[in-house]
Tab-separated table of N, CA and C in Angstrom:
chain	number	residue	atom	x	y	z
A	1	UNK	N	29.037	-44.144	-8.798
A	1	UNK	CA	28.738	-43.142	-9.790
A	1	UNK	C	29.849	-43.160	-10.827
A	2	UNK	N	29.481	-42.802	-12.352
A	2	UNK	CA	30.292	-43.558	-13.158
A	2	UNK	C	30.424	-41.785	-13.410
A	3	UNK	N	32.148	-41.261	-13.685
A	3	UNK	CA	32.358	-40.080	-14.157
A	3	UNK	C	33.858	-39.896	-13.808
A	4	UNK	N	35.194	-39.087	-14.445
A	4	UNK	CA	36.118	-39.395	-14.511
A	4	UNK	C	36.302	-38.194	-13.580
A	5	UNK	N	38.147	-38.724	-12.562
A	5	UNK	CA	38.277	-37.877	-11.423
A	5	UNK	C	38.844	-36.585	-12.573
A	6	UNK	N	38.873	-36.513	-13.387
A	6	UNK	CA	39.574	-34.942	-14.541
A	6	UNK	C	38.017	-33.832	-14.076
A	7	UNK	N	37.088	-34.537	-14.572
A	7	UNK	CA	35.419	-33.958	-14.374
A	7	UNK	C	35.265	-33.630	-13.061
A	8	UNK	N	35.563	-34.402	-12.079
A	8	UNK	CA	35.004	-33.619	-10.961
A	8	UNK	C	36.296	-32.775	-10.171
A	9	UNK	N	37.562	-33.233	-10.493
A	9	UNK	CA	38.521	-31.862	-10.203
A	9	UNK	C	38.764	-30.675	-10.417
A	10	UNK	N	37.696	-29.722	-12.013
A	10	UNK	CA	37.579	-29.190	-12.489
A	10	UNK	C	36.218	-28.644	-11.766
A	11	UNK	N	35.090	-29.549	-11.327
A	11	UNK	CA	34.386	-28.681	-10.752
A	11	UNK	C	34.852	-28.637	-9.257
A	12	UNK	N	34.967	-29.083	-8.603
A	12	UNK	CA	35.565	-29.211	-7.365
A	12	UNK	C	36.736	-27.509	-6.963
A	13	UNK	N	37.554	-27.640	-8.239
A	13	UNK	CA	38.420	-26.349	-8.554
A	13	UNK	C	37.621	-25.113	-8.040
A	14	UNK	N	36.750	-25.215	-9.156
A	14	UNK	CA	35.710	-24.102	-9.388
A	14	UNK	C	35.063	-23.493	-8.054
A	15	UNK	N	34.570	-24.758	-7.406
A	15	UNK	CA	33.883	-24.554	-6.062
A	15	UNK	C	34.672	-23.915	-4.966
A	16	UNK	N	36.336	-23.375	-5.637
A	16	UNK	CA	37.479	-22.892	-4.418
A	16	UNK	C	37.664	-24.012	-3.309
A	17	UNK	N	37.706	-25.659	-3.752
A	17	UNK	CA	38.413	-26.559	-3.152
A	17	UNK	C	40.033	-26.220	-3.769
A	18	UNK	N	41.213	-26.671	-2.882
A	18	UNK	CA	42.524	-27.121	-3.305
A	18	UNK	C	42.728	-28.443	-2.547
A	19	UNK	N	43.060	-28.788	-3.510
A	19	UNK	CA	43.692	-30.244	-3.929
A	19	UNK	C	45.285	-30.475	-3.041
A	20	UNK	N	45.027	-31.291	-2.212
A	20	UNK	CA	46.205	-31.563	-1.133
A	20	UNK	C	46.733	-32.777	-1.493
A	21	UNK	N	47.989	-32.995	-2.213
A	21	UNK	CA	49.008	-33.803	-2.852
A	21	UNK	C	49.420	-35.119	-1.973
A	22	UNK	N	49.702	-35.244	-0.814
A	22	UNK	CA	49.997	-35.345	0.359
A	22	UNK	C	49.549	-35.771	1.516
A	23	UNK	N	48.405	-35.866	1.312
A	23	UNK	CA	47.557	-35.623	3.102
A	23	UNK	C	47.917	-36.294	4.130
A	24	UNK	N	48.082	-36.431	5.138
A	24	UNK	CA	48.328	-36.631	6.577
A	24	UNK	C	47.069	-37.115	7.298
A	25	UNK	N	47.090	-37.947	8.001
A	25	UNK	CA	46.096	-38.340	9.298
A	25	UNK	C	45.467	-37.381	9.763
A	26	UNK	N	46.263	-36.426	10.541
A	26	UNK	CA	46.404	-35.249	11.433
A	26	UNK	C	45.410	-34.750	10.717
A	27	UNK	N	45.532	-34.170	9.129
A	27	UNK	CA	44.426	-33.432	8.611
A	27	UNK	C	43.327	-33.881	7.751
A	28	UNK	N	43.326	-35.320	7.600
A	28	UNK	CA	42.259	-36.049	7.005
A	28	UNK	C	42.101	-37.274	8.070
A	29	UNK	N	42.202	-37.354	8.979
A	29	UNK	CA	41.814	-38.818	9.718
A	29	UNK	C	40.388	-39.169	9.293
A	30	UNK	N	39.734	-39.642	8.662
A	30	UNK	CA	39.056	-39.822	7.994
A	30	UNK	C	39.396	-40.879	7.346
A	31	UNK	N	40.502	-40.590	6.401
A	31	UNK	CA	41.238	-41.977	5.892
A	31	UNK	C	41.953	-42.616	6.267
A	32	UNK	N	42.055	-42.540	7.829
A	32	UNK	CA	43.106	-43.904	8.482
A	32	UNK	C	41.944	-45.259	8.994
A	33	UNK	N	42.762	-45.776	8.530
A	33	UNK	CA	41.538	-47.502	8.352
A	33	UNK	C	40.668	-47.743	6.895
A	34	UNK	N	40.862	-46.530	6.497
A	34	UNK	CA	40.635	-47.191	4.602
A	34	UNK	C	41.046	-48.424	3.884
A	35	UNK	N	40.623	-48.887	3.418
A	35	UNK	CA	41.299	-49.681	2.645
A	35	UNK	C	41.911	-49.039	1.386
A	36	UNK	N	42.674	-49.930	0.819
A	36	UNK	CA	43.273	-49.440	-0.673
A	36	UNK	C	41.953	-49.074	-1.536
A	37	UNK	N	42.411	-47.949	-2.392
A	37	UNK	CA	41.354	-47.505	-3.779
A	37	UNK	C	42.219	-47.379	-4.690
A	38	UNK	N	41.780	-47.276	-5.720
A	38	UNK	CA	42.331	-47.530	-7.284
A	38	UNK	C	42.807	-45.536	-6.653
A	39	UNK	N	42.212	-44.831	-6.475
A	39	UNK	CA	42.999	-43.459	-6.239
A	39	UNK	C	41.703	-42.747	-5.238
A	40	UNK	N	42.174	-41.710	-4.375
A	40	UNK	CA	42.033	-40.894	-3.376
A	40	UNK	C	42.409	-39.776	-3.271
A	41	UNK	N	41.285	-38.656	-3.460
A	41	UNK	CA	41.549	-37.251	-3.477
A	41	UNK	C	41.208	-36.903	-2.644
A	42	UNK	N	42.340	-35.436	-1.709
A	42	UNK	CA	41.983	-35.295	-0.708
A	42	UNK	C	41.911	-33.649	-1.309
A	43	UNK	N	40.801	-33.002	-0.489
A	43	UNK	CA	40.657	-31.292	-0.767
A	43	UNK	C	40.764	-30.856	0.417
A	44	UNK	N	40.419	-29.194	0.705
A	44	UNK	CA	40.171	-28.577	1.988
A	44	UNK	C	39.427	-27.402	0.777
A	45	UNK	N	39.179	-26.488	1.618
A	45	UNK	CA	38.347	-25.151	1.961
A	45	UNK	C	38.268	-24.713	3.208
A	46	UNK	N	38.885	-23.975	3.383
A	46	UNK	CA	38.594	-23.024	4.403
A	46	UNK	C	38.614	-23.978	5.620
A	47	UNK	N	37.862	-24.118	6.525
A	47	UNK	CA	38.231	-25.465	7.526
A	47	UNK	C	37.582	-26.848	6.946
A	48	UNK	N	36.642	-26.728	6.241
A	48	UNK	CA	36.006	-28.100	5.110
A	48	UNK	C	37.121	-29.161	4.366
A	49	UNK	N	36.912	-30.211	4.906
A	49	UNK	CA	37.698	-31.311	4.236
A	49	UNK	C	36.817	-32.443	3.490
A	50	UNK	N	37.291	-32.560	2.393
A	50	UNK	CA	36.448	-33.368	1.448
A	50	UNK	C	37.607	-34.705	0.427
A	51	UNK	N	37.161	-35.520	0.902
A	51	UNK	CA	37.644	-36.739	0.240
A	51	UNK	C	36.901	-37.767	-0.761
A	52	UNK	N	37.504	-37.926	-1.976
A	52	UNK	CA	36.640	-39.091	-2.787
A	52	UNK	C	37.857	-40.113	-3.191
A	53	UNK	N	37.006	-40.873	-3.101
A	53	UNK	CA	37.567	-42.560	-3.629
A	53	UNK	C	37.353	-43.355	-4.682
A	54	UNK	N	38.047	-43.509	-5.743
A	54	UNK	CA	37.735	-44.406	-6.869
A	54	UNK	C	37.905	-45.688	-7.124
A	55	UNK	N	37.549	-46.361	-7.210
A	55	UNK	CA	37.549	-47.986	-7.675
A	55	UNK	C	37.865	-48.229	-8.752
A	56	UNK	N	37.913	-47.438	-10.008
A	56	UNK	CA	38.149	-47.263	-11.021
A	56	UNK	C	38.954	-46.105	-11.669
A	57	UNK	N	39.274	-46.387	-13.072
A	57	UNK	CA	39.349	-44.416	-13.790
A	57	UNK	C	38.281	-44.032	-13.705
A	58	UNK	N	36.840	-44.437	-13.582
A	58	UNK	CA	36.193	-43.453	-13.934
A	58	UNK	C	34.935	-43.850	-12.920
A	59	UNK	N	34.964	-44.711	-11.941
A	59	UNK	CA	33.822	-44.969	-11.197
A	59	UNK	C	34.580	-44.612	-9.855
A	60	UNK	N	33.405	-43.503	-8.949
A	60	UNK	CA	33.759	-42.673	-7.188
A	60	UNK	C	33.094	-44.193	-6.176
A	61	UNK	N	33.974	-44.327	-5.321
A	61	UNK	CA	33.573	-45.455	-5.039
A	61	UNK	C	33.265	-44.691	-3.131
A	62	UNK	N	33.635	-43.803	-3.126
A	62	UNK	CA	32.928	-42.929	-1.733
A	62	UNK	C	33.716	-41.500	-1.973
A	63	UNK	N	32.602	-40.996	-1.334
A	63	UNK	CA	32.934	-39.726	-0.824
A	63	UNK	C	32.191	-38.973	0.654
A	64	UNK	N	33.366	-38.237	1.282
A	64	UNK	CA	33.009	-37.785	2.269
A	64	UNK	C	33.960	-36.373	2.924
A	65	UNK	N	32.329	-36.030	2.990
A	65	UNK	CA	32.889	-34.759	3.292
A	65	UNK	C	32.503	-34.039	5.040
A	66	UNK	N	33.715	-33.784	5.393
A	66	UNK	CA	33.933	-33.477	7.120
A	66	UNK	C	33.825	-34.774	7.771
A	67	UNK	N	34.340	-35.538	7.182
A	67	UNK	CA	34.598	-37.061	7.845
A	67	UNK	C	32.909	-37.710	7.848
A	68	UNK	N	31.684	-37.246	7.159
A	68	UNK	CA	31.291	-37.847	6.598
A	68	UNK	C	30.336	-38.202	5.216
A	69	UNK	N	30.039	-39.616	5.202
A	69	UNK	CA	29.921	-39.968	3.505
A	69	UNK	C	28.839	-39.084	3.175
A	70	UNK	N	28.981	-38.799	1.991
A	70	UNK	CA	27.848	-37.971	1.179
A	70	UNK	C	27.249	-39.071	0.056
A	71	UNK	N	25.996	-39.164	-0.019
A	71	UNK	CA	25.269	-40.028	-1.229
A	71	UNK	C	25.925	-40.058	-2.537
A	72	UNK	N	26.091	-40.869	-3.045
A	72	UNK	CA	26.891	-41.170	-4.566
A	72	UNK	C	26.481	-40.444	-5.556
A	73	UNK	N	25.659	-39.645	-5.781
A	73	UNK	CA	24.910	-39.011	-6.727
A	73	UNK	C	25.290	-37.636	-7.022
A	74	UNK	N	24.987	-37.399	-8.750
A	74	UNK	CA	25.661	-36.319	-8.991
A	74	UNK	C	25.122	-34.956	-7.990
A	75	UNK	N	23.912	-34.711	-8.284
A	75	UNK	CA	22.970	-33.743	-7.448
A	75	UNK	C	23.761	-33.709	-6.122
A	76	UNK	N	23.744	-34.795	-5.353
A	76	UNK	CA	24.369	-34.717	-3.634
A	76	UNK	C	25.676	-34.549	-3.703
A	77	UNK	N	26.501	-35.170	-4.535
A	77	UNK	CA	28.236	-34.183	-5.125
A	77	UNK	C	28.301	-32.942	-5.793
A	78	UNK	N	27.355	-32.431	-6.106
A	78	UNK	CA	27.691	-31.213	-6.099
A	78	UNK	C	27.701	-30.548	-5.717
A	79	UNK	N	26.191	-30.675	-4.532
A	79	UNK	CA	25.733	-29.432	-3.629
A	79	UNK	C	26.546	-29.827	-2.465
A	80	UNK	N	27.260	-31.322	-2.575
A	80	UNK	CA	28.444	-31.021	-1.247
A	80	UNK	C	29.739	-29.933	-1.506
A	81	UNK	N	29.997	-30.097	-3.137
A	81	UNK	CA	31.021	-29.555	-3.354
A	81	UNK	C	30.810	-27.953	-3.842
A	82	UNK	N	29.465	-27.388	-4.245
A	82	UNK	CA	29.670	-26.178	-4.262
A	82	UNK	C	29.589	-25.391	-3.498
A	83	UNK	N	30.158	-23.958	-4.579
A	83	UNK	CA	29.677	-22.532	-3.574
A	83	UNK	C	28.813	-22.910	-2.660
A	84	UNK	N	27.697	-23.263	-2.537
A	84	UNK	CA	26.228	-23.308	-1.580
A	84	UNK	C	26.455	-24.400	-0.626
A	85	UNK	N	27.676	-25.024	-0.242
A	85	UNK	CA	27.752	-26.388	0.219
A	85	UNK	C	27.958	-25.841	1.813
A	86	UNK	N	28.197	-26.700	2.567
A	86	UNK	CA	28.508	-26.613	4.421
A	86	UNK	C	29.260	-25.481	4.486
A	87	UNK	N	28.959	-24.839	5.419
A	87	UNK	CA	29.897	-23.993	5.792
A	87	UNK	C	29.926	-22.703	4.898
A	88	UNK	N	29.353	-22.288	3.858
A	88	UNK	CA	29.462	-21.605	3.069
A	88	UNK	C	28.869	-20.441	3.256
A	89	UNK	N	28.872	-19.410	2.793
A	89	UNK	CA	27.885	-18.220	2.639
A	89	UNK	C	26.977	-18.065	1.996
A	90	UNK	N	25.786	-17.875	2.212
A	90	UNK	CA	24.266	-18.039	1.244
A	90	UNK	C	24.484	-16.351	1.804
């Protein structure tokens, strides 16, 4: 999916993800056995952990959320990443 990580950190924000500088095994094992990506964002919420991967500046080359992948598409990244997503309150 072609869209820059500025665009989806801003909605991601919105959705009350924070952005973990840092991450650890312990709290993302998920990404141990990755290979290298051009860059790797790691979030949380509440106990929800959400990771995306770029291949590019501006192309997500995976994402997954609670250790696992979510479909590449804007529609399926968002409703992973919003208010209305896992774990959430409807």
């Amino acid at each position: 999916m072609i869209a820059g990580p500025g665009f989806w950190d801003l909605e991601i924000a919105r959705a009350g993800w924070s952005r973990v500088l840092s991450p650890g095994l312990a709290d993302f094992p998920e990404i141990a056995g990755r290979g290298t990506a051009w860059g790797r964002n790691c979030y949380v919420r509440g106990g929800e952990r959400l990771v995306i991967e770029w291949s590019d500046q501006v192309t997500i080359s995976a994402a997954m959320l609670n250790g696992r992948f979510c479909p590449l598409t804007a529609d399926h990244l968002s409703a992973a990443i919003g208010r209305d997503g896992p774990g959430r309150p409807r």
